[in-house]
Amino acid sequence: MTHTTTAKAVRGALPAAAALLLALVSPAHAAPQAADQGDWLLVTVTTGDAGSGATRGTLLLCDPPLGHQHAAEACAELETAAGDIRAFPATDTYCTMIHAPVTAHARGLWEGRPVDYTETFTNACVMRARTGSVFALDD
Protein backbone atom coordinates (compact mmCIF):
# COMPACT_ATOMS: atom_id res chain seq x y z
CA MET A 1 0.00 0.00 0.00
CA THR A 2 2.81 2.40 0.82
CA HIS A 3 4.40 1.77 -2.57
CA THR A 4 1.15 2.67 -4.38
CA THR A 5 0.75 5.87 -2.35
CA THR A 6 4.39 6.83 -3.01
CA ALA A 7 4.02 6.14 -6.73
CA LYS A 8 0.89 8.31 -6.87
CA ALA A 9 2.68 11.09 -5.02
CA VAL A 10 5.64 10.91 -7.42
CA ARG A 11 3.33 10.93 -10.46
CA GLY A 12 1.51 13.94 -9.00
CA ALA A 13 4.76 15.80 -8.36
CA LEU A 14 6.21 15.23 -11.84
CA PRO A 15 4.10 17.89 -13.63
CA ALA A 16 4.96 20.44 -10.93
CA ALA A 17 8.66 19.59 -11.18
CA ALA A 18 8.53 19.86 -14.98
CA ALA A 19 6.80 23.24 -14.75
CA LEU A 20 9.44 24.47 -12.28
CA LEU A 21 12.25 23.25 -14.52
CA LEU A 22 10.66 24.97 -17.52
CA ALA A 23 10.34 28.20 -15.54
CA LEU A 24 14.02 28.06 -14.59
CA VAL A 25 15.15 27.33 -18.14
CA SER A 26 12.85 29.82 -19.90
CA PRO A 27 14.84 33.01 -19.08
CA ALA A 28 17.92 31.51 -20.74
CA HIS A 29 15.90 30.88 -23.89
CA ALA A 30 14.33 34.36 -23.74
CA ALA A 31 17.71 36.08 -24.01
CA PRO A 32 18.48 35.19 -27.67
CA GLN A 33 14.97 36.24 -28.70
CA ALA A 34 15.63 39.67 -27.18
CA ALA A 35 18.51 40.21 -29.64
CA ASP A 36 15.98 41.32 -32.24
CA GLN A 37 14.95 44.15 -29.93
CA GLY A 38 18.30 45.98 -29.70
CA ASP A 39 20.79 46.03 -26.84
CA TRP A 40 20.18 43.48 -24.08
CA LEU A 41 21.93 41.76 -21.21
CA LEU A 42 20.96 38.79 -19.08
CA VAL A 43 22.28 39.93 -15.67
CA THR A 44 22.64 37.76 -12.57
CA VAL A 45 24.00 38.27 -9.06
CA THR A 46 25.10 35.31 -6.94
CA THR A 47 25.58 35.87 -3.22
CA GLY A 48 28.05 33.74 -1.33
CA ASP A 49 30.18 31.07 -2.92
CA ALA A 50 29.50 30.43 -6.59
CA GLY A 51 28.70 26.77 -5.99
CA SER A 52 26.37 27.22 -3.02
CA GLY A 53 25.03 30.78 -3.17
CA ALA A 54 21.64 32.14 -4.12
CA THR A 55 21.34 33.57 -7.63
CA ARG A 56 18.84 36.12 -8.88
CA GLY A 57 18.69 37.76 -12.27
CA THR A 58 16.74 39.52 -14.96
CA LEU A 59 16.83 40.33 -18.64
CA LEU A 60 17.80 43.98 -19.12
CA LEU A 61 16.48 45.44 -22.35
CA CYS A 62 17.58 48.89 -23.46
CA ASP A 63 15.34 49.63 -26.43
CA PRO A 64 13.19 50.75 -24.50
CA PRO A 65 14.73 50.29 -21.03
CA LEU A 66 13.05 47.34 -19.27
CA GLY A 67 14.09 44.61 -16.86
CA HIS A 68 14.28 46.01 -13.33
CA GLN A 69 13.39 49.26 -11.62
CA HIS A 70 16.78 50.85 -12.51
CA ALA A 71 16.69 49.86 -16.18
CA ALA A 72 16.83 53.44 -17.50
CA GLU A 73 19.88 54.29 -15.36
CA ALA A 74 21.60 50.98 -16.21
CA CYS A 75 21.03 51.50 -19.95
CA ALA A 76 22.36 55.08 -19.75
CA GLU A 77 25.49 53.87 -17.91
CA LEU A 78 26.01 51.13 -20.49
CA GLU A 79 25.55 53.64 -23.31
CA THR A 80 28.21 55.92 -21.80
CA ALA A 81 30.65 53.00 -21.52
CA ALA A 82 29.79 51.55 -24.96
CA GLY A 83 28.51 48.40 -23.25
CA ASP A 84 31.80 47.72 -21.42
CA ILE A 85 30.97 47.25 -17.74
CA ARG A 86 34.67 47.18 -16.86
CA ALA A 87 34.93 50.74 -18.19
CA PHE A 88 32.43 52.12 -15.66
CA PRO A 89 34.04 54.74 -13.41
CA ALA A 90 34.00 53.77 -9.73
CA THR A 91 31.68 55.90 -7.65
CA ASP A 92 33.14 57.76 -4.70
CA THR A 93 31.62 55.84 -1.80
CA TYR A 94 32.68 54.14 1.41
CA CYS A 95 32.00 50.44 1.82
CA THR A 96 32.45 48.33 4.92
CA MET A 97 35.24 45.78 4.91
CA ILE A 98 32.85 42.91 5.59
CA HIS A 99 33.62 39.89 3.44
CA ALA A 100 30.29 38.84 1.89
CA PRO A 101 31.20 37.91 -1.71
CA VAL A 102 28.87 38.53 -4.62
CA THR A 103 29.46 37.52 -8.23
CA ALA A 104 28.03 39.66 -11.01
CA HIS A 105 27.52 38.12 -14.44
CA ALA A 106 26.20 39.73 -17.61
CA ARG A 107 25.82 38.09 -20.99
CA GLY A 108 24.17 39.49 -24.10
CA LEU A 109 24.62 41.90 -27.00
CA TRP A 110 25.52 45.57 -27.06
CA GLU A 111 25.61 47.41 -30.39
CA GLY A 112 25.80 44.02 -32.12
CA ARG A 113 28.86 42.91 -30.11
CA PRO A 114 28.72 40.03 -27.62
CA VAL A 115 29.08 40.92 -23.95
CA ASP A 116 30.30 38.39 -21.39
CA TYR A 117 31.23 39.90 -18.02
CA THR A 118 31.87 38.08 -14.75
CA GLU A 119 33.45 39.52 -11.63
CA THR A 120 33.39 38.63 -7.95
CA PHE A 121 33.37 41.49 -5.45
CA THR A 122 34.05 41.41 -1.71
CA ASN A 123 30.50 42.63 -0.97
CA ALA A 124 27.41 44.18 -2.59
CA CYS A 125 28.48 47.75 -1.77
CA VAL A 126 31.74 47.33 -3.71
CA MET A 127 29.79 45.77 -6.60
CA ARG A 128 27.41 48.77 -6.75
CA ALA A 129 30.34 51.19 -6.60
CA ARG A 130 31.98 49.49 -9.61
CA THR A 131 28.97 48.50 -11.73
CA GLY A 132 26.42 51.23 -11.12
CA SER A 133 22.79 50.26 -11.68
CA VAL A 134 23.35 47.27 -13.97
CA PHE A 135 23.27 44.73 -11.13
CA ALA A 136 20.91 46.67 -8.81
CA LEU A 137 18.38 43.84 -8.58
CA ASP A 138 17.44 44.13 -4.87
CA ASP A 139 16.13 47.64 -4.70
CSV table of N, CA and C in Angstrom, one decimal:
chain,number,residue,atom,x,y,z
A,1,MET,N,0.8,-1.2,0.0
A,1,MET,CA,0.0,0.0,0.0
A,1,MET,C,0.9,1.3,0.0
A,2,THR,N,1.9,1.2,0.8
A,2,THR,CA,2.8,2.4,0.8
A,2,THR,C,3.4,2.7,-0.5
A,3,HIS,N,3.8,1.6,-1.3
A,3,HIS,CA,4.4,1.8,-2.6
A,3,HIS,C,3.4,2.5,-3.5
A,4,THR,N,2.2,2.1,-3.5
A,4,THR,CA,1.1,2.7,-4.4
A,4,THR,C,1.0,4.2,-4.0
A,5,THR,N,0.9,4.5,-2.8
A,5,THR,CA,0.8,5.9,-2.3
A,5,THR,C,2.0,6.7,-2.8
A,6,THR,N,3.2,6.1,-2.6
A,6,THR,CA,4.4,6.8,-3.0
A,6,THR,C,4.4,7.0,-4.5
A,7,ALA,N,4.0,6.0,-5.3
A,7,ALA,CA,4.0,6.1,-6.7
A,7,ALA,C,3.0,7.2,-7.2
A,8,LYS,N,1.9,7.3,-6.5
A,8,LYS,CA,0.9,8.3,-6.9
A,8,LYS,C,1.4,9.7,-6.5
A,9,ALA,N,2.1,9.8,-5.4
A,9,ALA,CA,2.7,11.1,-5.0
A,9,ALA,C,3.8,11.5,-6.0
A,10,VAL,N,4.6,10.6,-6.4
A,10,VAL,CA,5.6,10.9,-7.4
A,10,VAL,C,5.0,11.3,-8.7
A,11,ARG,N,4.0,10.6,-9.2
A,11,ARG,CA,3.3,10.9,-10.5
A,11,ARG,C,2.7,12.3,-10.4
A,12,GLY,N,2.1,12.6,-9.2
A,12,GLY,CA,1.5,13.9,-9.0
A,12,GLY,C,2.5,15.1,-9.0
A,13,ALA,N,3.7,14.8,-8.5
A,13,ALA,CA,4.8,15.8,-8.4
A,13,ALA,C,5.5,16.0,-9.7
A,14,LEU,N,5.5,15.1,-10.6
A,14,LEU,CA,6.2,15.2,-11.8
A,14,LEU,C,5.8,16.4,-12.7
A,15,PRO,N,4.5,16.7,-12.9
A,15,PRO,CA,4.1,17.9,-13.6
A,15,PRO,C,4.6,19.2,-13.0
A,16,ALA,N,4.5,19.2,-11.6
A,16,ALA,CA,5.0,20.4,-10.9
A,16,ALA,C,6.5,20.6,-11.1
A,17,ALA,N,7.2,19.5,-11.0
A,17,ALA,CA,8.7,19.6,-11.2
A,17,ALA,C,9.0,20.0,-12.6
A,18,ALA,N,8.3,19.5,-13.6
A,18,ALA,CA,8.5,19.9,-15.0
A,18,ALA,C,8.2,21.3,-15.2
A,19,ALA,N,7.1,21.8,-14.6
A,19,ALA,CA,6.8,23.2,-14.7
A,19,ALA,C,7.9,24.1,-14.1
A,20,LEU,N,8.4,23.7,-12.9
A,20,LEU,CA,9.4,24.5,-12.3
A,20,LEU,C,10.7,24.5,-13.1
A,21,LEU,N,11.1,23.3,-13.7
A,21,LEU,CA,12.2,23.3,-14.5
A,21,LEU,C,12.1,24.1,-15.8
A,22,LEU,N,10.9,24.1,-16.4
A,22,LEU,CA,10.7,25.0,-17.5
A,22,LEU,C,10.8,26.4,-17.2
A,23,ALA,N,10.3,26.8,-16.0
A,23,ALA,CA,10.3,28.2,-15.5
A,23,ALA,C,11.8,28.6,-15.3
A,24,LEU,N,12.6,27.7,-14.8
A,24,LEU,CA,14.0,28.1,-14.6
A,24,LEU,C,14.8,28.1,-15.9
A,25,VAL,N,14.4,27.4,-16.9
A,25,VAL,CA,15.1,27.3,-18.1
A,25,VAL,C,14.7,28.4,-19.1
A,26,SER,N,13.4,28.9,-19.0
A,26,SER,CA,12.9,29.8,-19.9
A,26,SER,C,13.6,31.1,-20.0
A,27,PRO,N,14.1,31.8,-18.9
A,27,PRO,CA,14.8,33.0,-19.1
A,27,PRO,C,16.1,32.9,-20.0
A,28,ALA,N,16.7,31.7,-19.9
A,28,ALA,CA,17.9,31.5,-20.7
A,28,ALA,C,17.5,31.5,-22.2
A,29,HIS,N,16.4,30.9,-22.5
A,29,HIS,CA,15.9,30.9,-23.9
A,29,HIS,C,15.3,32.2,-24.3
A,30,ALA,N,14.9,33.0,-23.4
A,30,ALA,CA,14.3,34.4,-23.7
A,30,ALA,C,15.4,35.3,-24.2
A,31,ALA,N,16.6,35.2,-23.7
A,31,ALA,CA,17.7,36.1,-24.0
A,31,ALA,C,18.0,36.2,-25.5
A,32,PRO,N,18.2,35.1,-26.2
A,32,PRO,CA,18.5,35.2,-27.7
A,32,PRO,C,17.3,35.8,-28.4
A,33,GLN,N,16.1,35.6,-28.0
A,33,GLN,CA,15.0,36.2,-28.7
A,33,GLN,C,15.0,37.8,-28.5
A,34,ALA,N,15.6,38.2,-27.4
A,34,ALA,CA,15.6,39.7,-27.2
A,34,ALA,C,16.6,40.4,-28.1
A,35,ALA,N,17.5,39.6,-28.8
A,35,ALA,CA,18.5,40.2,-29.6
A,35,ALA,C,17.9,41.0,-30.8
A,36,ASP,N,16.7,40.6,-31.2
A,36,ASP,CA,16.0,41.3,-32.2
A,36,ASP,C,15.5,42.7,-31.8
A,37,GLN,N,15.5,42.9,-30.5
A,37,GLN,CA,15.0,44.1,-29.9
A,37,GLN,C,16.0,45.2,-29.6
A,38,GLY,N,17.2,45.0,-30.0
A,38,GLY,CA,18.3,46.0,-29.7
A,38,GLY,C,19.3,45.5,-28.7
A,39,ASP,N,19.8,46.4,-27.9
A,39,ASP,CA,20.8,46.0,-26.8
A,39,ASP,C,20.1,45.3,-25.7
A,40,TRP,N,20.7,44.2,-25.2
A,40,TRP,CA,20.2,43.5,-24.1
A,40,TRP,C,21.3,42.8,-23.3
A,41,LEU,N,21.0,42.5,-22.0
A,41,LEU,CA,21.9,41.8,-21.2
A,41,LEU,C,21.1,40.9,-20.3
A,42,LEU,N,21.5,39.7,-20.1
A,42,LEU,CA,21.0,38.8,-19.1
A,42,LEU,C,21.9,39.0,-17.9
A,43,VAL,N,21.4,39.6,-16.8
A,43,VAL,CA,22.3,39.9,-15.7
A,43,VAL,C,21.9,39.1,-14.5
A,44,THR,N,22.9,38.5,-13.8
A,44,THR,CA,22.6,37.8,-12.6
A,44,THR,C,23.6,38.2,-11.5
A,45,VAL,N,23.2,38.0,-10.2
A,45,VAL,CA,24.0,38.3,-9.1
A,45,VAL,C,23.9,37.0,-8.2
A,46,THR,N,25.0,36.5,-7.8
A,46,THR,CA,25.1,35.3,-6.9
A,46,THR,C,25.7,35.7,-5.6
A,47,THR,N,25.0,35.5,-4.5
A,47,THR,CA,25.6,35.9,-3.2
A,47,THR,C,26.2,34.6,-2.6
A,48,GLY,N,27.3,34.8,-1.9
A,48,GLY,CA,28.1,33.7,-1.3
A,48,GLY,C,29.0,33.1,-2.3
A,49,ASP,N,29.3,31.8,-2.0
A,49,ASP,CA,30.2,31.1,-2.9
A,49,ASP,C,29.4,30.7,-4.2
A,50,ALA,N,30.1,30.7,-5.3
A,50,ALA,CA,29.5,30.4,-6.6
A,50,ALA,C,28.8,29.1,-6.6
A,51,GLY,N,29.3,28.1,-6.0
A,51,GLY,CA,28.7,26.8,-6.0
A,51,GLY,C,27.5,26.6,-5.1
A,52,SER,N,27.4,27.4,-4.0
A,52,SER,CA,26.4,27.2,-3.0
A,52,SER,C,25.5,28.5,-2.7
A,53,GLY,N,25.8,29.5,-3.5
A,53,GLY,CA,25.0,30.8,-3.2
A,53,GLY,C,23.7,30.9,-3.9
A,54,ALA,N,22.9,31.9,-3.5
A,54,ALA,CA,21.6,32.1,-4.1
A,54,ALA,C,21.9,33.1,-5.3
A,55,THR,N,21.2,32.8,-6.4
A,55,THR,CA,21.3,33.6,-7.6
A,55,THR,C,20.0,34.2,-8.0
A,56,ARG,N,20.0,35.5,-8.3
A,56,ARG,CA,18.8,36.1,-8.9
A,56,ARG,C,19.3,36.9,-10.1
A,57,GLY,N,18.3,37.1,-11.0
A,57,GLY,CA,18.7,37.8,-12.3
A,57,GLY,C,17.5,38.3,-13.0
A,58,THR,N,17.8,39.0,-14.1
A,58,THR,CA,16.7,39.5,-15.0
A,58,THR,C,17.3,39.8,-16.3
A,59,LEU,N,16.4,40.0,-17.3
A,59,LEU,CA,16.8,40.3,-18.6
A,59,LEU,C,16.7,41.8,-18.7
A,60,LEU,N,17.8,42.5,-19.0
A,60,LEU,CA,17.8,44.0,-19.1
A,60,LEU,C,17.7,44.3,-20.6
A,61,LEU,N,16.7,45.0,-21.0
A,61,LEU,CA,16.5,45.4,-22.4
A,61,LEU,C,16.7,46.9,-22.4
A,62,CYS,N,17.3,47.5,-23.4
A,62,CYS,CA,17.6,48.9,-23.5
A,62,CYS,C,16.9,49.6,-24.6
A,63,ASP,N,16.0,49.0,-25.3
A,63,ASP,CA,15.3,49.6,-26.4
A,63,ASP,C,13.9,49.3,-26.5
A,64,PRO,N,13.0,49.8,-25.6
A,64,PRO,CA,13.2,50.8,-24.5
A,64,PRO,C,13.7,50.1,-23.2
A,65,PRO,N,14.2,50.9,-22.3
A,65,PRO,CA,14.7,50.3,-21.0
A,65,PRO,C,13.7,49.5,-20.2
A,66,LEU,N,13.9,48.2,-20.0
A,66,LEU,CA,13.0,47.3,-19.3
A,66,LEU,C,13.9,46.3,-18.5
A,67,GLY,N,13.4,45.7,-17.5
A,67,GLY,CA,14.1,44.6,-16.9
A,67,GLY,C,14.1,44.7,-15.4
A,68,HIS,N,14.4,45.8,-14.8
A,68,HIS,CA,14.3,46.0,-13.3
A,68,HIS,C,14.1,47.5,-13.1
A,69,GLN,N,13.8,47.9,-11.9
A,69,GLN,CA,13.4,49.3,-11.6
A,69,GLN,C,14.5,50.3,-11.9
A,70,HIS,N,15.7,49.9,-12.1
A,70,HIS,CA,16.8,50.8,-12.5
A,70,HIS,C,17.2,50.7,-14.0
A,71,ALA,N,16.3,50.2,-14.8
A,71,ALA,CA,16.7,49.9,-16.2
A,71,ALA,C,17.1,51.1,-16.9
A,72,ALA,N,16.5,52.2,-16.8
A,72,ALA,CA,16.8,53.4,-17.5
A,72,ALA,C,18.2,53.9,-17.1
A,73,GLU,N,18.5,53.9,-15.8
A,73,GLU,CA,19.9,54.3,-15.4
A,73,GLU,C,20.9,53.3,-15.9
A,74,ALA,N,20.6,52.0,-15.8
A,74,ALA,CA,21.6,51.0,-16.2
A,74,ALA,C,21.9,51.1,-17.7
A,75,CYS,N,20.8,51.3,-18.5
A,75,CYS,CA,21.0,51.5,-19.9
A,75,CYS,C,21.8,52.8,-20.3
A,76,ALA,N,21.6,53.8,-19.5
A,76,ALA,CA,22.4,55.1,-19.7
A,76,ALA,C,23.8,54.9,-19.4
A,77,GLU,N,24.1,54.1,-18.3
A,77,GLU,CA,25.5,53.9,-17.9
A,77,GLU,C,26.2,53.0,-19.0
A,78,LEU,N,25.5,52.0,-19.4
A,78,LEU,CA,26.0,51.1,-20.5
A,78,LEU,C,26.3,51.9,-21.8
A,79,GLU,N,25.4,52.8,-22.1
A,79,GLU,CA,25.5,53.6,-23.3
A,79,GLU,C,26.8,54.5,-23.2
A,80,THR,N,27.0,55.1,-22.0
A,80,THR,CA,28.2,55.9,-21.8
A,80,THR,C,29.5,55.1,-21.9
A,81,ALA,N,29.5,53.9,-21.5
A,81,ALA,CA,30.7,53.0,-21.5
A,81,ALA,C,30.7,52.1,-22.7
A,82,ALA,N,29.9,52.4,-23.7
A,82,ALA,CA,29.8,51.6,-25.0
A,82,ALA,C,29.6,50.1,-24.7
A,83,GLY,N,28.8,49.8,-23.6
A,83,GLY,CA,28.5,48.4,-23.2
A,83,GLY,C,29.6,47.7,-22.5
A,84,ASP,N,30.7,48.3,-22.1
A,84,ASP,CA,31.8,47.7,-21.4
A,84,ASP,C,31.7,48.0,-19.9
A,85,ILE,N,31.2,47.1,-19.2
A,85,ILE,CA,31.0,47.3,-17.7
A,85,ILE,C,32.3,47.5,-17.0
A,86,ARG,N,33.4,46.9,-17.5
A,86,ARG,CA,34.7,47.2,-16.9
A,86,ARG,C,35.1,48.6,-17.0
A,87,ALA,N,34.5,49.3,-18.0
A,87,ALA,CA,34.9,50.7,-18.2
A,87,ALA,C,34.1,51.7,-17.3
A,88,PHE,N,33.2,51.2,-16.5
A,88,PHE,CA,32.4,52.1,-15.7
A,88,PHE,C,33.4,52.8,-14.7
A,89,PRO,N,33.2,54.1,-14.4
A,89,PRO,CA,34.0,54.7,-13.4
A,89,PRO,C,33.5,54.3,-12.0
A,90,ALA,N,34.4,54.1,-11.1
A,90,ALA,CA,34.0,53.8,-9.7
A,90,ALA,C,33.4,55.0,-9.1
A,91,THR,N,32.3,54.8,-8.4
A,91,THR,CA,31.7,55.9,-7.6
A,91,THR,C,32.5,56.1,-6.4
A,92,ASP,N,32.4,57.4,-5.9
A,92,ASP,CA,33.1,57.8,-4.7
A,92,ASP,C,32.2,57.4,-3.5
A,93,THR,N,32.4,56.3,-2.9
A,93,THR,CA,31.6,55.8,-1.8
A,93,THR,C,32.5,55.0,-0.8
A,94,TYR,N,32.0,54.9,0.4
A,94,TYR,CA,32.7,54.1,1.4
A,94,TYR,C,31.9,52.9,1.6
A,95,CYS,N,32.6,51.7,1.6
A,95,CYS,CA,32.0,50.4,1.8
A,95,CYS,C,32.7,49.8,3.0
A,96,THR,N,31.9,49.0,3.8
A,96,THR,CA,32.5,48.3,4.9
A,96,THR,C,33.4,47.3,4.4
A,97,MET,N,34.3,46.8,5.3
A,97,MET,CA,35.2,45.8,4.9
A,97,MET,C,34.7,44.4,5.3
A,98,ILE,N,33.4,44.2,5.3
A,98,ILE,CA,32.8,42.9,5.6
A,98,ILE,C,33.0,42.0,4.4
A,99,HIS,N,33.5,40.8,4.6
A,99,HIS,CA,33.6,39.9,3.4
A,99,HIS,C,32.3,39.1,3.3
A,100,ALA,N,31.6,39.5,2.2
A,100,ALA,CA,30.3,38.8,1.9
A,100,ALA,C,30.3,38.8,0.4
A,101,PRO,N,31.0,37.9,-0.3
A,101,PRO,CA,31.2,37.9,-1.7
A,101,PRO,C,29.9,37.8,-2.5
A,102,VAL,N,29.9,38.6,-3.6
A,102,VAL,CA,28.9,38.5,-4.6
A,102,VAL,C,29.5,38.4,-6.0
A,103,THR,N,28.9,37.7,-6.9
A,103,THR,CA,29.5,37.5,-8.2
A,103,THR,C,28.4,38.1,-9.2
A,104,ALA,N,28.9,39.0,-10.0
A,104,ALA,CA,28.0,39.7,-11.0
A,104,ALA,C,28.4,39.0,-12.4
A,105,HIS,N,27.3,38.7,-13.1
A,105,HIS,CA,27.5,38.1,-14.4
A,105,HIS,C,26.5,38.8,-15.4
A,106,ALA,N,27.1,39.2,-16.6
A,106,ALA,CA,26.2,39.7,-17.6
A,106,ALA,C,26.6,39.1,-18.9
A,107,ARG,N,25.6,38.7,-19.7
A,107,ARG,CA,25.8,38.1,-21.0
A,107,ARG,C,24.7,38.6,-21.9
A,108,GLY,N,25.1,39.0,-23.1
A,108,GLY,CA,24.2,39.5,-24.1
A,108,GLY,C,24.8,40.2,-25.3
A,109,LEU,N,24.1,41.1,-25.8
A,109,LEU,CA,24.6,41.9,-27.0
A,109,LEU,C,24.5,43.4,-26.7
A,110,TRP,N,25.5,44.1,-27.1
A,110,TRP,CA,25.5,45.6,-27.1
A,110,TRP,C,26.1,46.1,-28.4
A,111,GLU,N,25.3,46.9,-29.1
A,111,GLU,CA,25.6,47.4,-30.4
A,111,GLU,C,26.1,46.3,-31.3
A,112,GLY,N,25.5,45.1,-31.3
A,112,GLY,CA,25.8,44.0,-32.1
A,112,GLY,C,27.0,43.2,-31.7
A,113,ARG,N,27.7,43.6,-30.6
A,113,ARG,CA,28.9,42.9,-30.1
A,113,ARG,C,28.5,42.1,-28.9
A,114,PRO,N,29.0,40.9,-28.8
A,114,PRO,CA,28.7,40.0,-27.6
A,114,PRO,C,29.3,40.6,-26.3
A,115,VAL,N,28.6,40.5,-25.3
A,115,VAL,CA,29.1,40.9,-24.0
A,115,VAL,C,29.1,39.7,-23.1
A,116,ASP,N,30.2,39.5,-22.4
A,116,ASP,CA,30.3,38.4,-21.4
A,116,ASP,C,31.2,38.9,-20.3
A,117,TYR,N,30.5,39.3,-19.2
A,117,TYR,CA,31.2,39.9,-18.0
A,117,TYR,C,31.0,39.1,-16.8
A,118,THR,N,32.0,38.7,-16.0
A,118,THR,CA,31.9,38.1,-14.7
A,118,THR,C,32.9,38.6,-13.8
A,119,GLU,N,32.5,39.0,-12.6
A,119,GLU,CA,33.5,39.5,-11.6
A,119,GLU,C,32.9,39.2,-10.2
A,120,THR,N,33.8,38.8,-9.3
A,120,THR,CA,33.4,38.6,-7.9
A,120,THR,C,33.9,39.8,-7.1
A,121,PHE,N,33.0,40.3,-6.3
A,121,PHE,CA,33.4,41.5,-5.5
A,121,PHE,C,33.3,41.1,-4.0
A,122,THR,N,34.0,41.8,-3.1
A,122,THR,CA,34.0,41.4,-1.7
A,122,THR,C,32.7,41.6,-1.0
A,123,ASN,N,31.9,42.5,-1.5
A,123,ASN,CA,30.5,42.6,-1.0
A,123,ASN,C,29.6,43.4,-2.0
A,124,ALA,N,28.4,43.5,-1.7
A,124,ALA,CA,27.4,44.2,-2.6
A,124,ALA,C,27.7,45.7,-2.7
A,125,CYS,N,28.2,46.3,-1.7
A,125,CYS,CA,28.5,47.7,-1.8
A,125,CYS,C,29.6,48.0,-2.8
A,126,VAL,N,30.6,47.2,-2.8
A,126,VAL,CA,31.7,47.3,-3.7
A,126,VAL,C,31.2,47.1,-5.1
A,127,MET,N,30.4,46.1,-5.3
A,127,MET,CA,29.8,45.8,-6.6
A,127,MET,C,29.0,47.0,-7.1
A,128,ARG,N,28.2,47.6,-6.3
A,128,ARG,CA,27.4,48.8,-6.8
A,128,ARG,C,28.3,49.9,-7.1
A,129,ALA,N,29.4,50.1,-6.3
A,129,ALA,CA,30.3,51.2,-6.6
A,129,ALA,C,31.1,51.0,-7.9
A,130,ARG,N,31.3,49.8,-8.4
A,130,ARG,CA,32.0,49.5,-9.6
A,130,ARG,C,31.1,49.3,-10.8
A,131,THR,N,29.8,48.9,-10.6
A,131,THR,CA,29.0,48.5,-11.7
A,131,THR,C,27.7,49.3,-11.9
A,132,GLY,N,27.6,50.3,-11.0
A,132,GLY,CA,26.4,51.2,-11.1
A,132,GLY,C,25.1,50.5,-10.9
A,133,SER,N,24.2,50.8,-11.8
A,133,SER,CA,22.8,50.3,-11.7
A,133,SER,C,22.6,48.9,-12.4
A,134,VAL,N,23.5,48.5,-13.2
A,134,VAL,CA,23.3,47.3,-14.0
A,134,VAL,C,22.9,46.1,-13.1
A,135,PHE,N,23.6,45.9,-12.0
A,135,PHE,CA,23.3,44.7,-11.1
A,135,PHE,C,22.4,45.1,-9.9
A,136,ALA,N,21.8,46.2,-9.9
A,136,ALA,CA,20.9,46.7,-8.8
A,136,ALA,C,19.6,45.9,-8.9
A,137,LEU,N,19.6,44.7,-8.5
A,137,LEU,CA,18.4,43.8,-8.6
A,137,LEU,C,17.6,43.8,-7.3
A,138,ASP,N,18.1,44.2,-6.2
A,138,ASP,CA,17.4,44.1,-4.9
A,138,ASP,C,16.5,45.3,-4.6
A,139,ASP,N,16.8,46.4,-5.1
A,139,ASP,CA,16.1,47.6,-4.7
A,139,ASP,C,14.7,47.7,-5.0
